[in-house]
Short mmCIF file of C-alpha atoms in Angstrom, two decimals:
data_model
loop_
_atom_site.label_atom_id
_atom_site.label_comp_id
_atom_site.label_asym_id
_atom_site.label_seq_id
_atom_site.Cartn_x
_atom_site.Cartn_y
_atom_site.Cartn_z
CA GLU F 175 3.48 30.00 -13.11
CA ALA F 176 1.58 27.26 -15.23
CA VAL F 177 2.81 25.31 -18.22
CA TRP F 178 0.41 24.73 -20.48
CA ASN F 179 -0.08 22.28 -23.71
CA ARG F 180 1.74 23.70 -26.80
CA GLY F 181 0.40 21.16 -29.45
CA ASP F 182 1.58 17.81 -29.31
CA GLU F 183 4.77 18.09 -27.22
CA ILE F 184 5.16 17.40 -23.64
CA PRO F 185 6.75 20.77 -21.87
CA PHE F 186 10.33 20.18 -20.89
CA LEU F 187 11.37 21.62 -17.59
CA SER F 188 14.34 21.54 -15.42
CA ALA F 189 13.94 19.79 -12.08
CA ALA F 190 14.39 23.08 -10.20
CA ASP F 191 11.34 24.84 -12.29
CA ALA F 192 9.32 21.88 -12.25
CA THR F 193 9.51 21.62 -8.43
CA LYS F 194 9.98 25.21 -7.47
CA ASN F 195 6.12 25.64 -6.39
CA CYS F 196 6.09 21.93 -4.51
CA GLN F 197 5.50 21.82 -0.97
CA GLN F 198 5.65 18.26 -1.28
CA MET F 199 6.48 15.61 -3.73
CA ASN F 200 5.57 11.91 -4.46
CA VAL F 201 8.05 9.96 -6.68
CA ILE F 202 6.87 7.04 -8.52
CA LEU F 203 10.05 4.62 -9.38
CA THR F 204 9.36 2.08 -12.42
CA LYS F 205 11.26 0.29 -14.71
CA LEU F 206 11.98 1.89 -18.07
CA PRO F 207 10.05 0.38 -20.59
CA ASP F 208 11.75 -1.92 -22.94
CA SER F 209 10.27 -3.12 -26.19
CA ASN F 210 6.44 -3.01 -24.89
CA PRO F 211 4.92 0.55 -24.77
CA GLN F 212 4.64 2.05 -21.51
CA CYS F 213 2.12 4.64 -19.74
CA THR F 214 1.93 6.05 -16.21
CA ALA F 215 -1.25 7.15 -14.75
CA VAL F 216 -1.51 10.17 -12.01
CA MET F 217 -5.05 10.30 -10.09
CA ALA F 218 -6.43 12.27 -7.38
CA ASN F 219 -7.54 10.35 -4.64
CA TYR F 220 -6.40 9.71 -0.73
CA GLN F 221 -2.97 9.30 0.04
CA SER F 222 -1.45 5.94 -0.54
CA TYR F 223 1.83 4.72 -1.49
CA HIS F 224 0.70 1.51 -3.53
CA ILE F 225 1.44 1.53 -7.16
CA GLN F 226 -1.09 -0.59 -9.21
CA ARG F 227 0.08 -2.39 -12.28
CA TRP F 228 -2.27 -3.11 -15.11
CA MET F 229 -0.98 -5.15 -18.24
CA LYS F 230 -2.65 -6.72 -21.12
CA LEU F 231 -2.23 -10.18 -20.08
CA PRO F 232 -4.59 -13.06 -20.51
CA GLU F 233 -6.52 -14.42 -17.49
CA SER F 234 -4.99 -17.63 -17.43
CA SER F 235 -1.52 -17.99 -19.29
CA GLY F 236 0.43 -16.48 -22.10
CA GLY F 237 2.38 -13.18 -22.46
CA LEU F 238 1.41 -9.78 -23.64
CA ASP F 239 -1.62 -9.45 -25.92
CA SER F 240 -2.45 -6.09 -27.52
CA SER F 241 -5.78 -7.23 -28.34
CA LEU F 242 -6.71 -7.62 -24.65
CA PRO F 243 -8.05 -4.98 -22.30
CA LEU F 244 -5.85 -3.61 -19.33
CA ARG F 245 -6.49 -5.66 -16.18
CA LEU F 246 -4.89 -5.27 -12.63
CA VAL F 247 -2.14 -7.71 -12.15
CA SER F 248 0.41 -8.54 -9.38
CA ARG F 249 3.73 -7.06 -9.23
CA GLY F 250 5.43 -10.39 -10.10
CA ASP F 251 4.00 -10.51 -13.26
CA ALA F 252 6.00 -10.38 -16.15
CA GLY F 253 4.99 -9.53 -19.89
CA ASN F 254 5.71 -13.08 -20.91
CA GLY F 255 3.37 -14.09 -18.88
CA ARG F 256 5.60 -15.74 -16.11
CA LYS F 257 5.46 -15.32 -12.48
CA SER F 258 8.67 -14.00 -10.49
CA TYR F 259 7.20 -15.09 -7.48
CA LYS F 260 6.41 -18.81 -6.48
CA PRO F 261 3.29 -19.24 -4.31
CA PRO F 262 4.76 -21.02 -0.86
CA ARG F 263 4.33 -24.69 -0.56
CA GLU F 264 1.07 -26.26 1.24
CA GLU F 265 3.57 -27.50 3.98
CA ASP F 266 5.24 -23.98 4.59
CA ILE F 267 1.45 -22.52 4.72
CA ARG F 268 0.34 -25.10 6.99
CA ALA F 269 3.54 -24.29 9.18
CA THR F 270 2.95 -20.66 9.04
CA PHE F 271 -0.44 -21.11 10.32
CA ASP F 272 0.36 -23.48 13.34
CA MET F 273 2.71 -20.58 14.65
CA LEU F 274 0.34 -18.06 13.83
CA ARG F 275 -2.52 -20.52 15.98
CA THR F 276 -0.13 -20.74 18.81
CA TYR F 277 0.89 -16.98 18.85
CA LEU F 278 -2.90 -16.28 19.22
CA SER F 279 -3.92 -18.87 21.49
CA ASN F 280 -1.41 -17.53 24.24
CA LEU F 281 -1.57 -14.07 23.49
CA ASP F 282 -4.04 -12.93 26.41
CA ASP F 283 -2.30 -15.03 28.74
CA VAL F 284 1.43 -13.57 27.93
CA LEU F 285 -0.15 -10.17 28.16
CA THR F 286 -1.72 -10.47 31.58
CA GLU F 287 1.46 -11.68 32.91
CA LEU F 288 3.45 -8.90 31.32
CA LYS F 289 1.24 -6.02 32.28
CA PRO F 290 2.11 -5.95 35.95
CA ILE F 291 5.66 -5.72 34.90
CA ALA F 292 5.42 -3.38 32.52
CA GLU F 293 3.57 -0.94 34.78
CA GLU F 294 6.31 -1.33 37.31
CA VAL F 295 9.13 -0.41 35.22
CA ALA F 296 7.25 2.49 33.40
CA LYS F 297 8.27 5.56 33.98
CA ASP F 298 5.36 8.62 32.59
CA ASN F 299 3.94 5.68 30.65
CA THR F 300 6.68 4.74 28.56
CA ILE F 301 9.24 1.77 28.62
CA ILE F 302 12.61 2.62 26.91
CA VAL F 303 14.66 -0.92 26.32
#
């Protein structure tokens, strides 16, 4: 049974009534709004578990500004304009890339070495560790 718009009110349903026809359900977890009004949009698209955040933040610095258009922001962006995630230091980035380079440089040799061992211990093309 459909629940239609009855004027300006949002219909209220019990959880049981709201979900009685559901074969699947996606739940969006979000912080309750503080003093800033918050909207949630649900749009048809391919299935994805990624939630986009849009805020009225300036491009460079500063907090929420209601005169600005909504723009896509990082999940770490806060309403006061601060970022809750610090980017990694340059030396950490270089160390990570060095490890990745070592891994990728040796991958083919390691796979060549492990392939006959894996084939020998596999039962029905499966290895249980």
